mmCIF file of C-alpha atoms in Angstrom:
data_model
loop_
_atom_site.group_PDB
_atom_site.id
_atom_site.type_symbol
_atom_site.label_atom_id
_atom_site.label_comp_id
_atom_site.label_asym_id
_atom_site.label_seq_id
_atom_site.Cartn_x
_atom_site.Cartn_y
_atom_site.Cartn_z
ATOM 1 C CA MET A 1 75.988 12.590 81.532
ATOM 2 C CA ARG A 2 74.082 15.890 81.513
ATOM 3 C CA ILE A 3 75.420 19.323 82.304
ATOM 4 C CA GLY A 4 74.113 20.486 85.690
ATOM 5 C CA HIS A 5 71.591 18.629 87.817
ATOM 6 C CA SER A 6 68.392 18.876 85.780
ATOM 7 C CA THR A 7 67.194 15.641 84.183
ATOM 8 C CA THR A 8 65.582 17.532 81.302
ATOM 9 C CA PRO A 9 67.391 20.071 79.095
ATOM 10 C CA PRO A 10 65.927 23.578 79.533
ATOM 11 C CA VAL A 11 63.633 24.989 76.875
ATOM 12 C CA THR A 12 66.344 27.366 75.653
ATOM 13 C CA ALA A 13 68.695 24.403 75.074
ATOM 14 C CA VAL A 14 66.039 22.508 73.117
ATOM 15 C CA ALA A 15 65.462 25.599 70.978
ATOM 16 C CA ARG A 16 69.208 25.889 70.268
ATOM 17 C CA VAL A 17 69.527 22.276 69.185
ATOM 18 C CA GLY A 18 66.505 22.681 66.913
ATOM 19 C CA ALA A 19 68.093 25.712 65.267
ATOM 20 C CA LEU A 20 71.338 23.788 64.762
ATOM 21 C CA LEU A 21 69.538 20.894 63.118
ATOM 22 C CA ARG A 22 67.683 23.240 60.777
ATOM 23 C CA GLU A 23 70.948 24.927 59.806
ATOM 24 C CA TRP A 24 72.609 21.595 59.084
ATOM 25 C CA ARG A 25 69.637 20.398 57.060
ATOM 26 C CA ALA A 26 69.784 23.615 55.024
ATOM 27 C CA ALA A 27 73.530 23.156 54.483
ATOM 28 C CA ARG A 28 72.899 19.628 53.207
ATOM 29 C CA ARG A 29 69.847 20.795 51.215
ATOM 30 C CA TRP A 30 67.696 18.209 52.922
ATOM 31 C CA SER A 31 64.026 18.375 53.783
ATOM 32 C CA GLN A 32 62.691 17.171 57.115
ATOM 33 C CA LEU A 33 61.502 14.053 55.303
ATOM 34 C CA ASP A 34 65.007 13.372 53.949
ATOM 35 C CA LEU A 35 66.599 13.595 57.402
ATOM 36 C CA ALA A 36 63.809 11.686 59.149
ATOM 37 C CA LEU A 37 64.043 8.777 56.719
ATOM 38 C CA ASP A 38 67.830 8.606 56.979
ATOM 39 C CA ALA A 39 67.757 8.771 60.789
ATOM 40 C CA GLY A 40 64.914 6.234 61.057
ATOM 41 C CA ILE A 41 62.432 8.490 62.843
ATOM 42 C CA SER A 42 59.100 10.026 61.914
ATOM 43 C CA THR A 43 58.900 13.435 60.275
ATOM 44 C CA ARG A 44 56.546 14.497 63.073
ATOM 45 C CA HIS A 45 59.122 13.595 65.732
ATOM 46 C CA LEU A 46 61.865 15.474 63.901
ATOM 47 C CA SER A 47 59.587 18.495 63.502
ATOM 48 C CA CYS A 48 58.901 18.470 67.233
ATOM 49 C CA VAL A 49 62.640 18.337 67.990
ATOM 50 C CA GLU A 50 63.369 21.218 65.632
ATOM 51 C CA THR A 51 60.585 23.394 67.059
ATOM 52 C CA GLY A 52 61.462 22.606 70.674
ATOM 53 C CA LYS A 53 58.302 20.653 71.406
ATOM 54 C CA ALA A 54 60.240 17.421 72.028
ATOM 55 C CA THR A 55 63.415 16.828 74.017
ATOM 56 C CA PRO A 56 65.954 14.781 72.000
ATOM 57 C CA SER A 57 67.881 12.009 73.733
ATOM 58 C CA ARG A 58 71.619 11.576 73.291
ATOM 59 C CA GLU A 59 70.928 8.492 71.175
ATOM 60 C CA LEU A 60 68.617 10.421 68.872
ATOM 61 C CA LEU A 61 71.139 13.229 68.509
ATOM 62 C CA ALA A 62 73.801 10.665 67.575
ATOM 63 C CA ARG A 63 71.547 9.199 64.874
ATOM 64 C CA LEU A 64 70.778 12.650 63.477
ATOM 65 C CA ALA A 65 74.479 13.583 63.514
ATOM 66 C CA ASP A 66 75.316 10.336 61.695
ATOM 67 C CA ALA A 67 72.679 11.054 59.073
ATOM 68 C CA LEU A 68 73.997 14.595 58.562
ATOM 69 C CA ASP A 69 77.616 13.352 58.529
ATOM 70 C CA MET A 70 78.612 15.955 61.083
ATOM 71 C CA PRO A 71 82.289 16.287 62.097
ATOM 72 C CA LEU A 72 83.138 15.394 65.680
ATOM 73 C CA ARG A 73 83.503 19.033 66.748
ATOM 74 C CA GLU A 74 80.016 19.808 65.478
ATOM 75 C CA ARG A 75 78.596 16.684 67.156
ATOM 76 C CA ASN A 76 79.945 17.999 70.452
ATOM 77 C CA ALA A 77 78.337 21.373 69.752
ATOM 78 C CA LEU A 78 75.005 19.655 69.079
ATOM 79 C CA LEU A 79 75.176 17.746 72.363
ATOM 80 C CA VAL A 80 76.133 20.843 74.370
ATOM 81 C CA ALA A 81 73.347 22.844 72.695
ATOM 82 C CA ALA A 82 70.888 20.196 73.877
ATOM 83 C CA GLY A 83 72.187 20.399 77.452
ATOM 84 C CA TYR A 84 74.426 17.325 77.441
ATOM 85 C CA ALA A 85 78.161 17.018 77.994
ATOM 86 C CA ALA A 86 80.425 16.828 74.961
ATOM 87 C CA HIS A 87 81.234 13.243 74.017
ATOM 88 C CA TYR A 88 84.423 13.495 71.948
ATOM 89 C CA PRO A 89 87.702 14.685 73.503
ATOM 90 C CA GLU A 90 89.967 17.240 71.851
ATOM 91 C CA THR A 91 93.543 16.276 72.634
ATOM 92 C CA SER A 92 96.720 18.114 71.721
ATOM 93 C CA LEU A 93 98.821 16.283 69.149
ATOM 94 C CA ASP A 94 101.831 16.672 71.462
ATOM 95 C CA THR A 95 100.304 14.720 74.355
ATOM 96 C CA PRO A 96 101.146 11.084 75.214
ATOM 97 C CA ALA A 97 97.536 10.107 74.448
ATOM 98 C CA LEU A 98 98.148 10.756 70.743
ATOM 99 C CA ALA A 99 101.706 9.414 70.644
ATOM 100 C CA GLN A 100 100.754 6.577 68.275
ATOM 101 C CA VAL A 101 98.951 8.963 65.946
ATOM 102 C CA ARG A 102 101.927 11.303 65.884
ATOM 103 C CA ARG A 103 104.275 8.382 65.229
ATOM 104 C CA ALA A 104 102.104 7.257 62.292
ATOM 105 C CA ILE A 105 102.140 10.796 60.901
ATOM 106 C CA GLU A 106 105.910 11.077 61.244
ATOM 107 C CA PHE A 107 106.281 7.753 59.431
ATOM 108 C CA ILE A 108 104.107 8.959 56.536
ATOM 109 C CA LEU A 109 106.097 12.200 56.304
ATOM 110 C CA GLN A 110 109.398 10.339 56.316
ATOM 111 C CA GLN A 111 108.224 7.840 53.711
ATOM 112 C CA GLN A 112 107.245 10.688 51.388
ATOM 113 C CA GLU A 113 110.878 11.838 51.067
ATOM 114 C CA PRO A 114 112.324 13.244 48.869
ATOM 115 C CA TYR A 115 108.948 14.767 47.991
ATOM 116 C CA PRO A 116 107.049 17.278 50.132
ATOM 117 C CA ALA A 117 104.324 16.384 52.637
ATOM 118 C CA PHE A 118 102.414 18.526 55.133
ATOM 119 C CA VAL A 119 100.092 17.941 58.068
ATOM 120 C CA LEU A 120 97.254 20.447 58.216
ATOM 121 C CA ASN A 121 94.311 21.033 60.517
ATOM 122 C CA ARG A 122 90.841 22.230 59.544
ATOM 123 C CA ARG A 123 92.114 25.827 59.461
ATOM 124 C CA TRP A 124 94.840 24.916 56.946
ATOM 125 C CA ASP A 125 97.495 25.593 59.595
ATOM 126 C CA VAL A 126 100.682 23.665 58.799
ATOM 127 C CA LEU A 127 101.289 21.632 61.962
ATOM 128 C CA MET A 128 104.103 19.440 60.655
ATOM 129 C CA ALA A 129 106.085 19.056 57.440
ATOM 130 C CA ASN A 130 108.891 16.846 56.228
ATOM 131 C CA ARG A 131 112.352 18.059 55.270
ATOM 132 C CA ALA A 132 111.505 17.876 51.580
ATOM 133 C CA ALA A 133 108.770 20.473 52.079
ATOM 134 C CA ALA A 134 111.254 22.800 53.749
ATOM 135 C CA ARG A 135 113.808 22.272 50.949
ATOM 136 C CA VAL A 136 111.336 23.000 48.148
ATOM 137 C CA ASN A 137 109.914 25.988 49.999
ATOM 138 C CA ARG A 138 113.392 27.402 50.563
ATOM 139 C CA LEU A 139 114.258 26.898 46.886
ATOM 140 C CA VAL A 140 111.213 28.625 45.381
ATOM 141 C CA MET A 141 111.268 31.442 47.953
ATOM 142 C CA GLU A 142 114.965 32.054 47.276
ATOM 143 C CA GLY A 143 116.007 31.324 50.831
ATOM 144 C CA ARG A 144 113.308 33.438 52.488
ATOM 145 C CA THR A 145 111.214 32.068 55.328
ATOM 146 C CA SER A 146 107.443 32.121 55.053
ATOM 147 C CA ALA A 147 105.749 34.722 57.236
ATOM 148 C CA HIS A 148 102.745 32.447 57.754
ATOM 149 C CA ALA A 149 102.176 29.029 59.276
ATOM 150 C CA ASN A 150 98.887 28.771 57.377
ATOM 151 C CA MET A 151 98.705 27.418 53.824
ATOM 152 C CA ILE A 152 95.842 29.714 52.766
ATOM 153 C CA ARG A 153 97.800 32.792 53.806
ATOM 154 C CA GLN A 154 100.978 31.476 52.178
ATOM 155 C CA ILE A 155 99.223 30.987 48.839
ATOM 156 C CA PHE A 156 97.244 34.268 48.883
ATOM 157 C CA ASP A 157 99.820 36.677 50.326
ATOM 158 C CA PRO A 158 101.787 38.413 47.510
ATOM 159 C CA ALA A 159 104.730 38.763 49.907
ATOM 160 C CA ASP A 160 104.836 35.033 50.617
ATOM 161 C CA LEU A 161 104.651 31.926 48.405
ATOM 162 C CA ARG A 162 102.161 33.351 45.912
ATOM 163 C CA PRO A 163 104.685 34.766 43.358
ATOM 164 C CA ALA A 164 106.313 31.322 43.096
ATOM 165 C CA VAL A 165 103.052 29.590 42.101
ATOM 166 C CA VAL A 166 102.942 29.621 38.290
ATOM 167 C CA ASN A 167 99.318 28.472 38.061
ATOM 168 C CA TRP A 168 98.182 30.596 41.000
ATOM 169 C CA GLU A 169 94.579 31.055 39.845
ATOM 170 C CA ASP A 170 94.098 27.291 39.553
ATOM 171 C CA VAL A 171 95.582 26.561 42.987
ATOM 172 C CA ALA A 172 94.041 29.525 44.816
ATOM 173 C CA GLY A 173 90.678 28.954 43.136
ATOM 174 C CA ASP A 174 90.659 25.359 44.352
ATOM 175 C CA LEU A 175 91.416 26.498 47.913
ATOM 176 C CA ILE A 176 88.611 29.071 47.737
ATOM 177 C CA ARG A 177 86.214 26.357 46.588
ATOM 178 C CA HIS A 178 87.210 24.223 49.587
ATOM 179 C CA LEU A 179 86.709 27.179 51.945
ATOM 180 C CA HIS A 180 83.277 27.940 50.484
ATOM 181 C CA ASP A 181 82.329 24.277 50.900
ATOM 182 C CA GLU A 182 83.579 24.311 54.493
ATOM 183 C CA VAL A 183 81.516 27.383 55.320
ATOM 184 C CA ALA A 184 78.417 25.930 53.642
ATOM 185 C CA ALA A 185 78.808 22.539 55.322
ATOM 186 C CA ASN A 186 79.473 24.002 58.796
ATOM 187 C CA PRO A 187 77.040 26.908 59.231
ATOM 188 C CA ASN A 188 78.289 27.886 62.700
ATOM 189 C CA ASP A 189 81.998 27.778 61.889
ATOM 190 C CA HIS A 190 82.724 31.488 62.170
ATOM 191 C CA ALA A 191 86.491 30.946 62.010
ATOM 192 C CA ALA A 192 86.190 29.294 58.593
ATOM 193 C CA ARG A 193 84.091 32.207 57.343
ATOM 194 C CA ALA A 194 86.668 34.672 58.697
ATOM 195 C CA LEU A 195 89.484 32.823 56.919
ATOM 196 C CA LEU A 196 87.500 32.878 53.665
ATOM 197 C CA GLU A 197 86.937 36.621 53.991
ATOM 198 C CA GLU A 198 90.617 37.151 54.769
ATOM 199 C CA ALA A 199 91.683 35.224 51.665
ATOM 200 C CA LEU A 200 89.239 37.164 49.482
ATOM 201 C CA ALA A 201 90.605 40.464 50.836
ATOM 202 C CA TYR A 202 94.123 39.924 49.453
ATOM 203 C CA PRO A 203 95.075 42.003 46.367
ATOM 204 C CA ASP A 204 93.996 40.943 42.874
ATOM 205 C CA VAL A 205 91.685 38.145 43.994
ATOM 206 C CA PRO A 206 88.962 37.683 41.330
ATOM 207 C CA SER A 207 85.631 39.139 42.455
ATOM 208 C CA ARG A 208 83.781 36.071 41.149
ATOM 209 C CA TRP A 209 85.381 34.034 43.943
ATOM 210 C CA ARG A 210 83.134 35.790 46.458
ATOM 211 C CA ARG A 211 80.288 33.600 45.224
ATOM 212 C CA ARG A 212 80.211 29.869 45.765
ATOM 213 C CA GLU A 213 80.015 28.068 42.440
ATOM 214 C CA LEU A 214 77.400 25.357 42.764
ATOM 215 C CA GLY A 215 77.370 22.271 40.584
ATOM 216 C CA THR A 216 80.989 22.561 39.493
ATOM 217 C CA VAL A 217 82.990 19.349 39.451
ATOM 218 C CA PRO A 218 86.660 19.800 40.431
ATOM 219 C CA ALA A 219 89.375 18.087 38.449
ATOM 220 C CA PRO A 220 90.364 14.660 39.855
ATOM 221 C CA LEU A 221 93.929 15.873 40.329
ATOM 222 C CA LEU A 222 95.157 19.439 40.702
ATOM 223 C CA THR A 223 98.698 20.142 39.562
ATOM 224 C CA THR A 224 100.681 22.803 41.417
ATOM 225 C CA VAL A 225 103.469 24.410 39.386
ATOM 226 C CA LEU A 226 106.215 26.202 41.297
ATOM 227 C CA ARG A 227 109.004 28.315 39.820
ATOM 228 C CA SER A 228 112.598 28.708 40.872
ATOM 229 C CA GLY A 229 114.347 31.025 38.443
ATOM 230 C CA GLU A 230 114.094 29.354 35.040
ATOM 231 C CA ARG A 231 113.163 25.986 36.521
ATOM 232 C CA GLN A 232 109.683 24.709 37.287
ATOM 233 C CA LEU A 233 108.504 21.984 39.625
ATOM 234 C CA HIS A 234 105.227 20.186 38.864
ATOM 235 C CA PHE A 235 103.426 18.337 41.683
ATOM 236 C CA PHE A 236 100.070 16.673 42.217
ATOM 237 C CA SER A 237 98.763 15.939 45.693
ATOM 238 C CA THR A 238 96.868 13.252 47.582
ATOM 239 C CA ILE A 239 95.082 13.727 50.914
ATOM 240 C CA THR A 240 95.194 11.234 53.796
ATOM 241 C CA THR A 241 92.750 11.459 56.727
ATOM 242 C CA PHE A 242 92.000 9.377 59.835
ATOM 243 C CA GLY A 243 88.586 7.969 59.003
ATOM 244 C CA THR A 244 87.812 6.193 62.313
ATOM 245 C CA SER A 245 88.954 8.845 64.760
ATOM 246 C CA ARG A 246 87.202 9.331 68.099
ATOM 247 C CA ASP A 247 89.140 12.499 68.914
ATOM 248 C CA VAL A 248 88.331 15.973 67.541
ATOM 249 C CA THR A 249 91.969 16.855 66.856
ATOM 250 C CA VAL A 250 92.636 13.694 64.853
ATOM 251 C CA ASP A 251 89.307 13.950 63.053
ATOM 252 C CA GLU A 252 90.345 17.358 61.693
ATOM 253 C CA LEU A 253 93.842 16.422 60.536
ATOM 254 C CA HIS A 254 94.748 15.758 56.921
ATOM 255 C CA ILE A 255 98.096 14.909 55.376
ATOM 256 C CA GLU A 256 98.860 16.362 51.960
ATOM 257 C CA SER A 257 101.496 14.345 50.072
ATOM 258 C CA CYS A 258 103.008 15.848 46.913
ATOM 259 C CA PHE A 259 104.214 13.688 44.021
ATOM 260 C CA PRO A 260 106.281 14.743 40.988
ATOM 261 C CA VAL A 261 104.392 14.970 37.713
ATOM 262 C CA ASP A 262 107.515 14.640 35.562
ATOM 263 C CA ASP A 263 111.051 13.277 35.682
ATOM 264 C CA ALA A 264 112.605 16.746 35.871
ATOM 265 C CA THR A 265 110.743 17.504 39.109
ATOM 266 C CA ALA A 266 111.645 14.103 40.575
ATOM 267 C CA GLU A 267 115.325 14.586 39.712
ATOM 268 C CA LEU A 268 115.397 18.072 41.222
ATOM 269 C CA CYS A 269 113.824 16.818 44.468
ATOM 270 C CA ARG A 270 116.391 14.021 44.674
ATOM 271 C CA ALA A 271 119.205 16.499 44.028
ATOM 272 C CA LEU A 272 117.964 18.781 46.809
ATOM 273 C CA ALA A 273 117.829 15.819 49.175
ATOM 274 C CA ASN A 274 121.383 14.802 48.281
ATOM 275 C CA GLU A 275 122.609 18.362 48.918
ATOM 276 C CA ASP A 276 120.815 18.354 52.260
ATOM 277 C CA THR A 277 122.508 15.147 53.389
ATOM 278 C CA GLY A 278 125.848 15.923 51.779
ATOM 279 C CA ALA A 279 125.622 12.812 49.577
#
C-alpha cells in the first residue's frame, strides 16, 4: 500500500531513499558492488536507485534492507522515504497484542532469581527488572533509589550507580563502544547520537572515548564488579534477544541476565533473596 494516491513515489521521495541507502552502505563500509551482489541486482540498477533515476519497488527495498541487515525501525523509515507505508508495527509492551512476549519475558526474569536481570530497549531504558536486580541495586546504593531509568545514565552519573562500580572504566568503556557502534550502524538515529554525547559530557569521562576505536575486539565476557562497603559482587552478563520478531518494539528489546562469577557473590545473592522473603 502506498501513501497517498499516486502510483509512483515522487522524485523527492526517490532522492531520500537513495540518500538513506548510501548512508547505510557507508555505515557498513560496502561499495555499490558489494550491496548489489548481496541483494542479487545489477550495480547499474542500484546506482540508478541511489541517484533517483529508478523507482525502487517494495520488494527491492526489502532485499536491500535484508542485505544491509537493517533493524525493523530503519526498514520502516526506508519504506516511508520511498513513499510507501511502513510495514512493521510498533506495539506497546503493555498491550494485549504482546501479552505472550511479556509473559515470556517475565518468565525469564523470574527464572534468573536470585541473580539480577533487566529488560532494556534500544535506548538502554530499563523497562522491567526482577526483584534480584532491585535487591542488589538497593544494597550497593546503600538504600538510595536511582534517579534514572536508563542504564547509561545510571552508570555515568557520579550521583547514581557509578561510585559503586569498582571497574567503572571497563564497564563504561564497553557501553561507550556499543553506543559508538549504534551511531555508526544507524546513521539517522539522532537519539542514539544524543545519548552518546550526553554520556561523554559527564565528569571525568576519558577524552579518548570521543573517538570510535575501530578494529578493537571486545572481551568475550565483561565482568562487572560492584561494591557494598567492604564486600564486592562480581557478575558477568549474557544478552537475550527476539531474533524472529515482526514488531519494532520486540525487535529492539534485549534481556541482560547477570550471573555470579564466584561463590561469594552467589551466596550473597541467595542471602539477599532469603531476607526478602523472610526465609
